[in-house]
Coordinates of C-alpha atoms and ligand atoms in Angstrom, one line a residue:
X1 CA 171.8 -70.4 169.5
X2 CA 175.2 -69.5 169.6
X3 CA 176.6 -66.6 172.9
X4 CA 179.5 -65.2 171.9
X5 CA 179.7 -62.5 174.6
X6 CA 179.4 -63.1 178.5
X7 CA 179.6 -59.9 181.1
X8 CA 181.0 -60.2 184.5
X9 CA 179.7 -57.9 187.1
X10 CA 182.6 -57.8 189.5
X11 CA 181.5 -54.5 190.2
X12 CA 179.9 -54.7 194.0
X13 CA 181.8 -53.8 197.7
X14 CA 181.4 -57.2 198.4
X15 CA 181.0 -55.8 202.0
X16 CA 180.6 -59.2 203.7
X17 CA 183.7 -59.9 203.1
X18 CA 185.1 -57.2 205.0
X19 CA 188.2 -56.5 205.3
X20 CA 188.8 -59.0 203.4
X21 CA 188.0 -57.2 200.6
X22 CA 188.4 -53.4 201.5
X23 CA 191.4 -53.3 198.6
X24 CA 190.8 -56.7 197.3
X25 CA 187.8 -57.6 194.8
X26 CA 185.7 -60.4 196.4
X27 CA 185.7 -61.8 193.2
X28 CA 189.7 -63.0 193.6
X29 CA 189.2 -65.2 196.7
X30 CA 190.5 -67.7 195.7
X31 CA 188.4 -71.8 196.2
X32 CA 191.7 -73.7 197.0
X33 CA 193.8 -71.9 194.4
X34 CA 192.1 -70.7 192.2
X35 CA 190.4 -67.3 191.8
X36 CA 186.5 -67.7 191.7
X37 CA 186.4 -64.7 188.6
X38 CA 188.4 -67.6 186.7
X39 CA 186.3 -70.5 187.4
X40 CA 183.7 -68.0 185.8
X41 CA 185.6 -67.1 182.9
X42 CA 186.8 -70.8 182.3
X43 CA 182.9 -71.6 182.2
X44 CA 182.3 -69.6 179.8
X45 CA 185.0 -70.4 177.8
X46 CA 183.4 -74.2 178.1
X47 CA 180.0 -72.9 177.0
X48 CA 182.2 -71.0 173.3
X49 CA 181.9 -67.8 174.7
X50 CA 184.5 -65.9 172.7
X51 CA 184.3 -62.7 174.1
X52 CA 184.7 -61.6 178.0
X53 CA 183.1 -58.1 179.1
X54 CA 183.6 -57.4 182.9
X55 CA 182.1 -54.3 184.7
X56 CA 184.7 -53.4 187.6
X57 CA 184.8 -50.6 189.4
X58 CA 188.2 -48.8 191.7
X59 CA 190.0 -51.4 193.3
X60 CA 189.1 -54.3 190.6
X61 CA 192.9 -53.9 188.8
X62 CA 194.2 -57.6 189.9
X63 CA 191.0 -59.3 187.9
X64 CA 192.6 -57.6 185.3
X65 CA 196.3 -58.3 185.5
X66 CA 195.2 -61.7 186.4
X67 CA 194.3 -62.7 183.0
X68 CA 197.2 -60.4 181.8
X69 CA 201.1 -61.9 181.2
X70 CA 203.2 -61.8 184.2
X71 CA 206.8 -61.5 182.6
X72 CA 208.7 -61.6 185.7
X73 CA 207.3 -64.7 187.2
X74 CA 206.9 -66.3 183.5
X75 CA 210.5 -66.1 183.7
X76 CA 211.6 -67.0 186.8
X77 CA 209.6 -70.1 186.2
X78 CA 211.0 -70.3 182.9
X79 CA 214.8 -70.1 184.6
X80 CA 213.9 -72.4 187.6
X81 CA 212.2 -75.4 184.9
X82 CA 208.6 -75.5 186.3
X83 CA 207.3 -75.9 183.4
X84 CA 204.0 -77.2 184.8
X85 CA 203.7 -74.3 186.8
X86 CA 204.6 -71.5 183.7
X87 CA 201.8 -73.8 182.0
X88 CA 199.1 -73.1 184.3
X89 CA 200.2 -69.2 184.6
X90 CA 199.9 -69.0 180.1
X91 CA 197.3 -71.4 179.5
X92 CA 194.3 -69.3 181.4
X93 CA 195.2 -66.7 178.4
X94 CA 193.0 -65.9 176.5
X95 CA 193.9 -64.8 172.6
X96 CA 194.6 -60.9 172.5
X97 CA 191.4 -58.8 172.4
X98 CA 188.9 -61.0 173.6
X99 CA 188.5 -59.4 177.0
X100 CA 187.2 -56.2 177.7
X101 CA 186.4 -53.9 181.1
X102 CA 183.6 -51.1 181.3
X103 CA 183.7 -49.4 184.7
X104 CA 180.8 -48.9 186.9
X105 CA 181.3 -45.9 188.7
X106 CA 179.1 -46.5 191.5
X107 CA 177.8 -49.9 192.9
X108 CA 173.8 -49.3 191.8
X109 CA 173.6 -52.7 191.3
X110 CA 173.6 -55.6 189.5
X111 CA 171.5 -53.8 187.2
X112 CA 173.2 -50.8 186.5
X113 CA 176.3 -53.3 186.3
X114 CA 174.6 -55.0 183.3
X115 CA 173.7 -51.7 181.4
X116 CA 177.2 -50.3 181.7
X117 CA 177.9 -53.0 179.3
X118 CA 175.6 -52.1 176.4
X119 CA 177.8 -50.2 174.0
X120 CA 179.8 -53.6 173.7
X121 CA 176.9 -55.7 172.7
X122 CA 174.6 -56.1 169.9
X123 CA 171.7 -56.6 168.9
X124 CA 172.3 -60.5 170.1
X125 CA 171.8 -62.1 173.2
X126 CA 174.7 -62.2 176.6
X127 CA 175.0 -64.5 179.0
X128 CA 176.3 -63.0 182.5
X129 CA 178.0 -64.7 185.2
X130 CA 178.4 -64.0 188.4
X131 CA 181.9 -65.2 189.6
X132 CA 180.7 -65.5 193.2
X133 CA 178.1 -67.7 192.8
X134 CA 180.3 -71.4 192.3
X135 CA 178.5 -74.1 190.5
X136 CA 180.6 -76.9 190.2
X137 CA 181.1 -78.4 186.7
X138 CA 181.5 -75.7 185.0
X139 CA 178.9 -76.2 182.9
X140 CA 175.6 -74.7 183.9
X141 CA 175.9 -72.1 181.1
X142 CA 176.5 -74.3 178.2
X143 CA 174.1 -76.5 179.3
X144 CA 171.6 -73.4 179.1
X145 CA 172.8 -71.8 176.2
X146 CA 172.5 -75.0 174.2
X147 CA 168.5 -75.0 175.6
X148 CA 168.7 -71.8 175.0
X149 CA 165.5 -70.8 172.3
X150 CA 164.1 -66.8 172.8
X151 CA 163.7 -64.5 175.5
X152 CA 165.1 -64.4 178.9
X153 CA 166.5 -67.8 180.7
X154 CA 167.9 -68.1 184.2
X155 CA 169.4 -70.2 186.5
X156 CA 167.0 -72.1 189.4
X157 CA 167.5 -73.8 192.7
X158 CA 165.2 -74.1 195.5
X159 CA 166.4 -72.4 198.5
X160 CA 164.9 -72.7 201.9
X161 CA 161.4 -70.5 202.8
X162 CA 163.7 -69.2 204.9
X163 CA 166.1 -67.8 202.6
X164 CA 163.5 -66.2 200.1
X165 CA 164.4 -62.7 201.4
X166 CA 167.5 -62.6 200.1
X167 CA 166.9 -64.2 196.0
X168 CA 164.6 -63.0 193.4
X169 CA 162.0 -65.4 193.1
X170 CA 160.2 -66.7 190.6
X171 CA 156.3 -67.6 189.9
X172 CA 157.0 -71.0 187.8
X173 CA 154.5 -72.2 185.4
X174 CA 154.9 -74.9 183.6
X175 CA 157.2 -77.4 183.4
X176 CA 158.5 -77.3 180.1
X177 CA 161.5 -79.9 178.6
X178 CA 165.3 -80.8 180.1
X179 CA 165.0 -79.1 183.2
X180 CA 163.2 -75.9 182.1
X181 CA 160.1 -73.8 183.7
X182 CA 158.3 -71.3 182.9
X183 CA 158.5 -68.0 184.6
X184 CA 155.6 -66.1 184.9
X185 CA 156.3 -63.5 187.3
X186 CA 159.6 -62.2 189.0
X187 CA 160.5 -60.7 192.3
X188 CA 163.6 -59.6 193.7
X189 CA 164.5 -60.2 197.5
X190 CA 160.6 -60.8 198.9
X191 CA 159.7 -61.3 202.4
X192 CA 158.9 -64.8 203.7
X193 CA 155.1 -63.7 202.9
X194 CA 155.1 -62.5 199.5
X195 CA 157.4 -65.1 197.7
X196 CA 155.5 -66.7 195.3
X197 CA 157.7 -69.9 195.4
X198 CA 161.2 -71.0 196.6
X199 CA 162.9 -71.1 193.2
X200 CA 165.5 -68.9 193.4
X201 CA 167.5 -67.0 190.7
X202 CA 171.5 -67.6 190.9
X203 CA 174.1 -65.5 189.1
X204 CA 173.7 -67.2 185.4
X205 CA 171.5 -65.3 183.0
X206 CA 171.2 -65.4 179.3
X207 CA 169.4 -61.7 178.9
X208 CA 167.9 -60.2 175.2
X209 CA 169.1 -56.9 174.1
X210 CA 165.6 -55.5 175.1
X211 CA 166.8 -55.8 178.9
X212 CA 169.3 -52.8 178.1
X213 CA 166.0 -50.7 177.5
X214 CA 164.5 -51.7 180.6
X215 CA 167.5 -50.7 182.5
X216 CA 167.8 -47.7 180.9
X217 CA 164.6 -46.8 182.8
X218 CA 167.2 -46.6 186.3
X219 CA 164.2 -48.2 187.7
X220 CA 165.5 -48.7 191.7
X221 CA 163.8 -51.5 193.5
X222 CA 165.3 -54.2 196.5
X223 CA 167.8 -52.0 198.7
X224 CA 167.0 -49.3 196.2
X225 CA 169.2 -50.4 193.8
X226 CA 168.8 -51.6 190.2
X227 CA 167.7 -54.6 190.0
X228 CA 168.3 -56.8 186.6
X229 CA 165.9 -59.2 187.7
X230 CA 162.9 -56.2 188.0
X231 CA 164.0 -55.5 184.2
X232 CA 163.6 -58.9 183.2
X233 CA 160.7 -58.6 184.9
X234 CA 159.2 -56.0 183.2
X235 CA 159.4 -58.1 179.6
X236 CA 157.4 -60.6 180.9
X237 CA 154.7 -60.9 179.2
X238 CA 156.1 -59.7 176.1
X239 CA 158.5 -62.3 176.1
X240 CA 159.7 -65.4 176.7
X241 CA 160.9 -66.1 180.5
X242 CA 162.7 -69.2 181.7
X243 CA 164.4 -71.0 184.1
X244 CA 166.8 -73.6 184.0
X245 CA 167.2 -75.6 187.5
X246 CA 170.4 -76.5 186.9
X247 CA 171.8 -80.5 188.4
X248 CA 175.7 -79.4 190.0
X249 CA 176.3 -78.4 193.6
X250 CA 176.2 -74.0 194.0
X251 CA 177.7 -72.5 196.9
X252 CA 177.6 -68.6 198.1
X253 CA 180.9 -67.2 197.8
X254 CA 179.5 -64.1 198.2
X255 CA 178.9 -65.1 202.3
X256 CA 181.4 -65.9 203.9
X257 CA 179.5 -69.5 204.9
X258 CA 179.7 -70.9 201.0
X259 CA 183.2 -69.3 200.5
X260 CA 184.1 -71.6 203.2
X261 CA 181.8 -75.2 202.2
X262 CA 182.5 -74.8 198.9
X263 CA 187.2 -74.0 200.0
X264 CA 186.1 -77.3 202.4
X265 CA 184.0 -79.4 199.1
X266 CA 186.3 -78.2 196.6
X267 CA 190.0 -79.1 198.6
X268 CA 188.2 -83.0 199.8
X269 CA 188.1 -83.3 195.7
X270 CA 191.7 -82.0 194.8
X271 CA 193.9 -85.0 194.1
X272 CA 197.0 -83.1 195.4
X273 CA 195.9 -82.6 199.3
X274 CA 192.6 -85.1 199.9
X275 CA 194.0 -87.7 201.6
X276 CA 196.0 -85.5 203.9
X277 CA 193.3 -83.8 204.5
X278 CA 191.1 -86.0 204.9
X279 CA 193.1 -87.9 207.6
X280 CA 193.3 -83.8 209.2
X281 CA 189.6 -83.7 209.4
X282 CA 188.9 -87.1 210.9
X283 CA 191.8 -86.5 213.6
X284 CA 190.8 -83.2 214.2
X285 CA 186.6 -83.3 214.0
X286 CA 186.1 -87.3 214.9
X287 CA 188.3 -88.5 217.4
X288 CA 186.4 -86.4 220.0
X289 CA 188.1 -83.0 220.0
X290 CA 185.1 -81.0 219.5
Ligands
LIG301 P1 176.5 -58.6 195.4 O1 174.7 -58.8 195.7 O2 176.9 -59.7 195.6 O3 177.0 -57.8 196.1 O4 176.4 -59.0 194.4 P2 178.5 -57.1 196.5 O5 178.5 -55.8 197.0 O6 179.3 -57.9 195.4 O7 178.6 -57.8 197.7 P3 177.6 -57.5 199.5 O8 176.3 -57.8 199.7 O9 178.2 -56.2 200.0 O10 178.6 -58.0 199.9 C1 176.5 -59.5 193.2 C2 177.2 -59.8 191.6 O11 177.0 -58.8 191.4 C3 178.2 -57.7 191.2 C4 179.2 -58.2 192.5 O12 180.8 -57.5 191.9 C5 178.9 -59.3 192.4 O13 179.4 -60.0 191.4 N1 178.0 -56.5 191.0 C6 176.1 -56.1 192.4 C7 178.4 -55.5 190.3 O14 179.0 -55.1 189.7 N2 178.2 -53.5 190.8 C8 176.6 -53.7 191.7 O15 176.6 -52.6 191.8 C9 176.4 -55.1 192.8

């Protein structure tokens, strides 16, 4: 099934990154030299997404500017003959009209953010991508779309038992084909004792239009927020719900540890600096200094 639209909820406060995120969106934090949100947009584009819908909030205008022309910069690069850098700055722009922005007026939760995009979505399934969940390879949402048939599909991964209370956790059903598991139940941020498994939902979803009707109820769940997972859970039994166990490494860039790990990993893979970085790391950490 062709899915043309993706929602990028970027309305959260990013309190775990204060003070960095006081006036700068968390989603603009860079991994090596690219903001998180650009990785998310590239992953969507790679999956054939044509309409990119951002749910923003106050103080997030740098995201809009990032995906627009910067004439002063481009002119400067042109005058200085920096063709490759100019290409980098221009290539990330999409065709006019393919980016849309709606405001979430208060950070009432991920479900609320997704609901804020409802008028831009018709009677079609839509992808939802959380930029702070960085999954290497830029292929996960494509693989999900390729395997999607109906209902709701969520990206899932195994987490350590001690971490279940930070995630939506699924009750797995039977294993279907291509790394897909039937989902029989879903609970947001359960205690370790109440967690039905250690299979957690991470920030890639394909949701059916009926989810917007569920979110319309504005029911508050864990952390007193309107939770996307609760809306999806309410649809289990009415429609298919499945989990896609992606293969690539994922970094929780909403946490400082995950963010630093992603930067180290991707820096070590960057041809531009991997040699020098490796040499420095070896000298600094393995020559008996620490
Ligand atoms: P998080 O759960 O990481 O929340 O949101 P947060 O507010 O961004 O960060 P912390 O916990 O305060 O540090 C996951 C994703 O959902 C979006 C966020 O922007 C992030 O991309 N989100 C969350 C919204 O768009 N609106 C919300 O009300 C909550």
